[in-house]
């Protein structure tokens, strides 16, 4: 009986260590990706003060299912209802597209995407 209890205890400690290590990895990577996202935005011509919020989501399940493990959403102060979607893959931040809570038509999506890529999003 004592051997069984000891085996359960060791298993629990190992499992807790794995969960802690994975959580720590996600925490550290989120910090890195946030910094990298700001750098990428600056490279495209957008200042940190232009950004209202950067949300970074992570999913191990997505990784297992061969989807994007890291999903990044950027909201700018001048375009508060539009989210610019990115992913972090192969050590790069990749622009994925534009989304909005209210449905955008195809032309609006293309216009926002192109003006973002060209660095002309805030030009009048």
N, CA, C and O of each residue as an XYZ file, in Angstrom:
496
protein
N       0.811     -1.193      0.000
C       0.000      0.000      0.000
C       0.861      1.266      0.000
O       0.532      2.234     -0.686
N       1.948      1.269      0.754
C       2.824      2.424      0.847
C       3.532      2.696     -0.477
O       3.774      3.846     -0.844
N       3.865      1.595     -1.200
C       4.521      1.766     -2.503
C       3.587      2.481     -3.486
O       4.013      3.346     -4.252
N       2.313      2.101     -3.448
C       1.332      2.711     -4.340
C       1.176      4.201     -4.033
O       1.111      5.032     -4.939
N       1.119      4.518     -2.753
C       0.970      5.911     -2.333
C       2.195      6.724     -2.753
O       2.060      7.862     -3.202
N       3.377      6.148     -2.609
C       4.611      6.824     -2.994
C       4.655      7.042     -4.511
O       5.089      8.097     -4.973
N       4.212      6.055     -5.279
C       4.182      6.177     -6.743
C       3.223      7.291     -7.167
O       3.533      8.068     -8.070
N       2.056      7.366     -6.514
C       1.102      8.447     -6.821
C       1.701      9.809     -6.487
O       1.526     10.772     -7.234
N       2.399      9.881     -5.376
C       3.004     11.134     -4.944
C       4.075     11.577     -5.940
O       4.134     12.750     -6.309
N       4.914     10.650     -6.371
C       5.961     10.979     -7.350
C       5.322     11.412     -8.667
O       5.764     12.382     -9.283
N       4.295     10.705     -9.096
C       3.590     11.071    -10.328
C       2.988     12.465    -10.231
O       3.055     13.239    -11.186
N       2.407     12.785     -9.096
C       1.805     14.106     -8.897
C       2.861     15.200     -8.938
O       2.634     16.253     -9.532
N       4.006     14.969     -8.319
C       5.091     15.948     -8.311
C       5.633     16.153     -9.726
O       5.870     17.287    -10.143
N       5.828     15.070    -10.454
C       6.322     15.169    -11.833
C       5.317     15.919    -12.706
O       5.701     16.786    -13.492
N       4.040     15.590    -12.569
C       2.998     16.271    -13.336
C       2.950     17.760    -12.999
O       2.827     18.598    -13.893
N       3.047     18.086    -11.719
C       3.046     19.493    -11.302
C       4.260     20.228    -11.874
O       4.145     21.383    -12.285
N       5.407     19.578    -11.903
C       6.617     20.186    -12.458
C       6.464     20.443    -13.966
O       6.887     21.481    -14.475
N       5.862     19.495    -14.658
C       5.643     19.665    -16.100
C       4.683     20.819    -16.364
O       4.946     21.660    -17.223
N       3.578     20.864    -15.637
C       2.602     21.949    -15.800
C       3.254     23.294    -15.489
O       3.037     24.269    -16.208
N       4.046     23.350    -14.426
C       4.744     24.591    -14.070
C       5.704     25.011    -15.180
O       5.742     26.185    -15.551
N       6.472     24.077    -15.710
C       7.436     24.389    -16.775
C       6.720     24.888    -18.034
O       7.171     25.843    -18.665
N       5.621     24.252    -18.395
C       4.872     24.681    -19.578
C       4.262     26.067    -19.367
O       4.267     26.897    -20.276
N       3.741     26.312    -18.175
C       3.163     27.625    -17.863
C       4.233     28.706    -17.884
O       4.005     29.803    -18.393
N       5.378     28.402    -17.342
C       6.490     29.351    -17.342
C       6.936     29.651    -18.769
O       7.223     30.800    -19.107
N       6.994     28.622    -19.600
C       7.364     28.804    -21.003
C       6.385     29.747    -21.700
O       6.808     30.650    -22.423
N       5.091     29.552    -21.494
C       4.076     30.416    -22.121
C       4.231     31.843    -21.622
O       4.155     32.781    -22.417
N       4.444     32.029    -20.334
C       4.610     33.357    -19.755
C       5.801     34.080    -20.381
O       5.684     35.232    -20.801
N       6.930     33.408    -20.441
C       8.145     34.009    -21.002
C       7.961     34.296    -22.493
O       8.349     35.363    -22.969
N       7.378     33.364    -23.225
C       7.169     33.566    -24.661
C       6.202     34.721    -24.934
O       6.394     35.466    -25.895
N       5.168     34.880    -24.104
C       4.241     36.004    -24.287
C       4.972     37.333    -24.155
O       4.732     38.258    -24.931
N       5.860     37.426    -23.176
C       6.665     38.651    -23.004
C       7.542     38.891    -24.232
O       7.621     40.011    -24.737
N       8.196     37.841    -24.703
C       9.054     37.957    -25.883
C       8.246     38.359    -27.112
O       8.650     39.255    -27.853
N       7.117     37.707    -27.332
C       6.303     37.979    -28.520
C       5.735     39.393    -28.466
O       5.651     40.056    -29.500
N       5.345     39.867    -27.291
C       4.836     41.241    -27.156
C       5.919     42.242    -27.585
O       5.648     43.172    -28.345
N       7.136     42.042    -27.095
C       8.244     42.922    -27.464
C       8.511     42.841    -28.966
O       8.700     43.861    -29.628
N       8.523     41.635    -29.486
C       8.759     41.415    -30.917
C       7.637     42.043    -31.751
O       7.895     42.586    -32.826
N       6.400     41.972    -31.263
C       5.265     42.572    -31.987
C       5.433     44.081    -32.086
O       5.217     44.666    -33.147
N       5.818     44.707    -30.985
C       6.059     46.155    -31.028
C       7.178     46.489    -32.010
O       7.090     47.471    -32.747
N       8.222     45.678    -32.019
C       9.329     45.897    -32.956
C       8.844     45.762    -34.400
O       9.195     46.572    -35.258
N       8.042     44.742    -34.658
C       7.496     44.530    -36.010
C       6.609     45.693    -36.426
O       6.669     46.138    -37.572
N       5.787     46.188    -35.510
C       4.913     47.319    -35.825
C       5.735     48.572    -36.100
O       5.419     49.330    -37.018
N       6.785     48.797    -35.316
C       7.652     49.946    -35.555
C       8.337     49.829    -36.908
O       8.492     50.827    -37.612
N       8.743     48.640    -37.272
C       9.357     48.410    -38.578
C       8.385     48.783    -39.705
O       8.807     49.275    -40.752
N       7.096     48.551    -39.491
C       6.076     48.880    -40.490
C       5.655     50.340    -40.437
O       4.860     50.786    -41.265
N       6.182     51.094    -39.469
C       5.906     52.525    -39.413
C       4.906     52.949    -38.357
O       4.400     54.070    -38.410
N       4.604     52.080    -37.394
C       3.638     52.406    -36.352
C       4.355     52.534    -35.011
O       5.155     51.677    -34.635
N       4.057     53.615    -34.298
C       4.699     53.869    -33.008
C       3.969     53.117    -31.891
O       2.784     52.810    -32.012
N       4.690     52.825    -30.802
C       4.036     52.137    -29.676
C       2.815     52.887    -29.144
O       1.859     52.259    -28.690
N       2.833     54.223    -29.193
C       1.686     54.988    -28.711
C       0.480     54.891    -29.648
O      -0.622     55.285    -29.264
N       0.663     54.377    -30.865
C      -0.462     54.138    -31.781
C      -1.274     52.919    -31.358
O      -2.439     52.779    -31.732
N      -0.652     52.038    -30.577
C      -1.270     50.767    -30.193
C      -2.111     50.945    -28.929
O      -1.640     51.467    -27.917
N      -3.341     50.509    -29.011
C      -4.209     50.522    -27.830
C      -3.979     49.260    -27.003
O      -3.855     49.319    -25.780
N      -3.925     48.117    -27.691
C      -3.782     46.856    -26.969
C      -3.225     45.770    -27.895
O      -3.541     45.709    -29.083
N      -2.398     44.930    -27.311
C      -1.929     43.727    -27.992
C      -2.364     42.538    -27.141
O      -2.006     42.438    -25.967
N      -3.135     41.644    -27.739
C      -3.556     40.421    -27.043
C      -2.805     39.247    -27.657
O      -2.730     39.106    -28.877
N      -2.259     38.421    -26.799
C      -1.528     37.246    -27.257
C      -2.180     36.022    -26.634
O      -2.285     35.912    -25.412
N      -2.611     35.115    -27.482
C      -3.252     33.892    -27.014
C      -2.392     32.693    -27.427
O      -1.774     32.689    -28.491
N      -2.370     31.697    -26.574
C      -1.582     30.506    -26.836
C      -2.444     29.266    -26.643
O      -3.319     29.236    -25.777
N      -2.193     28.247    -27.455
C      -2.936     27.000    -27.312
C      -2.053     25.821    -27.703
O      -1.609     25.709    -28.846
N      -1.806     24.943    -26.728
C      -1.083     23.709    -27.043
C      -1.948     22.803    -27.916
O      -1.432     22.063    -28.753
N      -3.266     22.865    -27.718
C      -4.167     22.053    -28.539
C      -4.054     22.448    -30.013
O      -4.024     21.582    -30.888
N      -3.991     23.759    -30.290
C      -3.805     24.200    -31.677
C      -2.521     23.629    -32.258
O      -2.482     23.224    -33.420
N      -1.475     23.598    -31.445
C      -0.197     23.053    -31.913
C      -0.336     21.575    -32.261
O       0.180     21.118    -33.280
N      -1.030     20.844    -31.418
C      -1.239     19.416    -31.661
C      -2.046     19.199    -32.934
O      -1.782     18.264    -33.690
N      -3.035     20.070    -33.171
C      -3.911     19.944    -34.343
C      -3.351     20.637    -35.585
O      -4.039     20.729    -36.601
N      -2.107     21.125    -35.514
C      -1.414     21.778    -36.628
C      -2.031     23.119    -37.014
O      -1.990     23.518    -38.178
N      -2.600     23.806    -36.036
C      -3.043     25.183    -36.243
C      -1.992     26.100    -35.634
O      -0.995     25.638    -35.080
N      -2.228     27.409    -35.744
C      -1.285     28.359    -35.167
C      -1.316     28.278    -33.641
O      -2.373     28.373    -33.018
N      -0.148     28.104    -33.067
C      -0.017     27.981    -31.615
C      -0.183     29.338    -30.934
O      -0.733     29.423    -29.836
N       0.294     30.399    -31.589
C       0.251     31.753    -31.040
C      -0.628     32.623    -31.924
O      -0.414     32.703    -33.133
N      -1.612     33.270    -31.325
C      -2.493     34.189    -32.050
C      -2.344     35.561    -31.415
O      -2.498     35.721    -30.205
N      -2.042     36.542    -32.246
C      -1.783     37.897    -31.772
C      -2.813     38.820    -32.407
O      -3.020     38.798    -33.620
N      -3.458     39.633    -31.573
C      -4.424     40.620    -32.061
C      -3.945     41.995    -31.633
O      -3.646     42.226    -30.462
N      -3.875     42.907    -32.596
C      -3.434     44.269    -32.309
C      -4.597     45.211    -32.588
O      -5.225     45.162    -33.645
N      -4.864     46.068    -31.610
C      -5.899     47.089    -31.764
C      -5.211     48.445    -31.670
O      -4.484     48.717    -30.715
N      -5.445     49.287    -32.661
C      -4.850     50.616    -32.683
C      -5.816     51.633    -32.079
O      -7.032     51.446    -32.114
N      -5.267     52.695    -31.534
C      -6.100     53.746    -30.929
C      -7.019     54.411    -31.954
O      -8.172     54.717    -31.647
N      -6.522     54.632    -33.154
C      -7.318     55.335    -34.171
C      -8.311     54.428    -34.891
O      -9.187     54.917    -35.604
N      -8.186     53.133    -34.715
C      -9.103     52.152    -35.315
C      -9.550     51.173    -34.231
O      -9.197     49.995    -34.290
N     -10.329     51.640    -33.231
C     -10.626     50.800    -32.064
C     -11.503     49.585    -32.335
O     -11.502     48.648    -31.537
N     -12.244     49.571    -33.424
C     -13.137     48.440    -33.680
C     -12.538     47.408    -34.630
O     -13.179     46.407    -34.950
N     -11.324     47.652    -35.074
C     -10.669     46.764    -36.035
C      -9.493     46.069    -35.341
O      -8.663     46.714    -34.701
N      -9.441     44.741    -35.482
C      -8.319     43.968    -34.939
C      -7.458     43.469    -36.094
O      -7.957     42.914    -37.074
N      -6.182     43.678    -35.955
C      -5.227     43.204    -36.944
C      -4.624     41.917    -36.387
O      -4.007     41.918    -35.322
N      -4.811     40.831    -37.114
C      -4.444     39.497    -36.631
C      -3.078     39.073    -37.163
O      -2.755     39.258    -38.336
N      -2.292     38.499    -36.258
C      -0.961     37.994    -36.582
C      -0.821     36.619    -35.954
O      -1.634     36.210    -35.125
N       0.211     35.923    -36.359
C       0.600     34.691    -35.694
C       2.107     34.718    -35.538
O       2.810     35.399    -36.284
N       2.595     33.972    -34.563
C       4.029     33.802    -34.377
C       4.353     32.377    -34.783
O       3.932     31.413    -34.143
N       5.122     32.268    -35.878
C       5.445     30.957    -36.417
C       6.833     31.021    -37.048
O       7.177     32.007    -37.700
N       7.610     29.994    -36.859
C       8.956     29.902    -37.438
C       9.811     31.119    -37.076
O      10.543     31.648    -37.913
N       9.709     31.548    -35.831
C      10.470     32.688    -35.304
C      10.157     34.000    -36.018
O      11.003     34.892    -36.073
N       8.951     34.121    -36.564
C       8.528     35.342    -37.256
C       7.107     35.695    -36.846
O       6.294     34.824    -36.536
N       6.827     36.995    -36.851
C       5.457     37.444    -36.672
C       4.891     37.660    -38.066
O       5.442     38.420    -38.863
N       3.795     36.989    -38.348
C       3.223     36.976    -39.697
C       1.841     37.603    -39.661
O       0.991     37.212    -38.860
N       1.620     38.580    -40.533
C       0.310     39.234    -40.640
C      -0.676     38.258    -41.261
O      -0.419     37.690    -42.322
N      -1.809     38.067    -40.590
C      -2.825     37.115    -41.047
C      -4.028     37.791    -41.687
O      -4.638     37.236    -42.601
N      -4.377     38.989    -41.212
C      -5.546     39.645    -41.772
C      -6.189     40.602    -40.795
O      -5.595     40.996    -39.791
N      -7.422     40.966    -41.114
C      -8.170     41.959    -40.365
C      -9.485     41.334    -39.931
O     -10.102     40.580    -40.683
N      -9.918     41.656    -38.691
C     -11.238     41.217    -38.261
C     -11.892     42.333    -37.456
O     -11.245     43.264    -36.975
N     -13.192     42.192    -37.338
C     -13.963     43.179    -36.607
C     -15.192     42.501    -36.034
O     -15.688     41.515    -36.580
N     -15.680     43.046    -34.919
C     -16.896     42.486    -34.342
C     -18.072     42.691    -35.294
O     -18.871     41.783    -35.524
N     -18.159     43.898    -35.840
C     -19.156     44.122    -36.882
C     -18.553     43.629    -38.199
O     -17.374     43.845    -38.476
N     -19.357     42.986    -38.978
C     -18.856     42.385    -40.217
C     -18.344     43.439    -41.186
O     -19.032     44.418    -41.476
N     -17.150     43.235    -41.676
C     -16.583     44.085    -42.715
C     -16.818     43.406    -44.050
O     -16.763     42.181    -44.157
N     -17.081     44.216    -45.066
C     -17.208     43.587    -46.377
C     -15.810     43.356    -46.957
O     -14.812     43.836    -46.420
N     -15.765     42.626    -48.043
C     -14.489     42.212    -48.649
C     -13.606     43.409    -48.983
O     -12.399     43.378    -48.742
N     -14.201     44.458    -49.535
C     -13.421     45.645    -49.917
C     -12.817     46.341    -48.705
O     -11.684     46.818    -48.767
N     -13.561     46.404    -47.602
C     -13.039     47.029    -46.386
C     -11.878     46.217    -45.815
O     -10.872     46.780    -45.383
N     -12.020     44.912    -45.816
C     -10.946     44.039    -45.322
C      -9.690     44.234    -46.161
O      -8.591     44.374    -45.623
N      -9.857     44.243    -47.465
C      -8.697     44.441    -48.346
C      -8.078     45.818    -48.150
O      -6.854     45.951    -48.134
N      -8.915     46.846    -48.001
C      -8.410     48.210    -47.817
C      -7.617     48.321    -46.511
O      -6.517     48.874    -46.500
N      -8.165     47.802    -45.420
C      -7.446     47.831    -44.142
C      -6.150     47.035    -44.223
O      -5.111     47.487    -43.742
N      -6.206     45.854    -44.828
C      -5.010     45.009    -44.941
C      -3.915     45.707    -45.738
O      -2.761     45.753    -45.314
N      -4.277     46.240    -46.873
C      -3.281     46.899    -47.728
C      -2.719     48.155    -47.082
O      -1.513     48.396    -47.142
N      -3.585     48.966    -46.459
C      -3.074     50.189    -45.833
C      -2.193     49.847    -44.629
O      -1.233     50.566    -44.350
N      -2.500     48.774    -43.920
C      -1.626     48.358    -42.823
C      -0.268     47.923    -43.357
O       0.771     48.366    -42.868
N      -0.284     47.053    -44.361
C       0.966     46.553    -44.926
C       1.835     47.660    -45.490
O       3.061     47.605    -45.389
N       1.208     48.667    -46.084
C       1.941     49.771    -46.695
C       2.377     50.821    -45.684
O       3.142     51.725    -46.018
N       1.892     50.707    -44.441
C       2.244     51.701    -43.424
C       1.447     52.990    -43.543
O       1.848     54.021    -43.003
N       0.328     52.940    -44.243
C      -0.468     54.139    -44.488
C      -1.820     54.086    -43.775
O      -2.748     54.790    -44.176
N      -1.948     53.292    -42.759
C      -3.216     53.101    -42.076
C      -3.782     54.393    -41.520
O      -4.993     54.608    -41.583
N      -2.937     55.257    -40.977
C      -3.418     56.475    -40.323
C      -3.357     57.712    -41.196
O      -3.681     58.809    -40.742
N      -2.949     57.548    -42.433
C      -2.905     58.708    -43.328
C      -4.312     59.059    -43.776
O      -5.134     58.184    -44.046
N      -4.566     60.323    -43.849
C      -5.906     60.803    -44.245
C      -6.053     60.789    -45.741
O      -7.107     61.156    -46.261
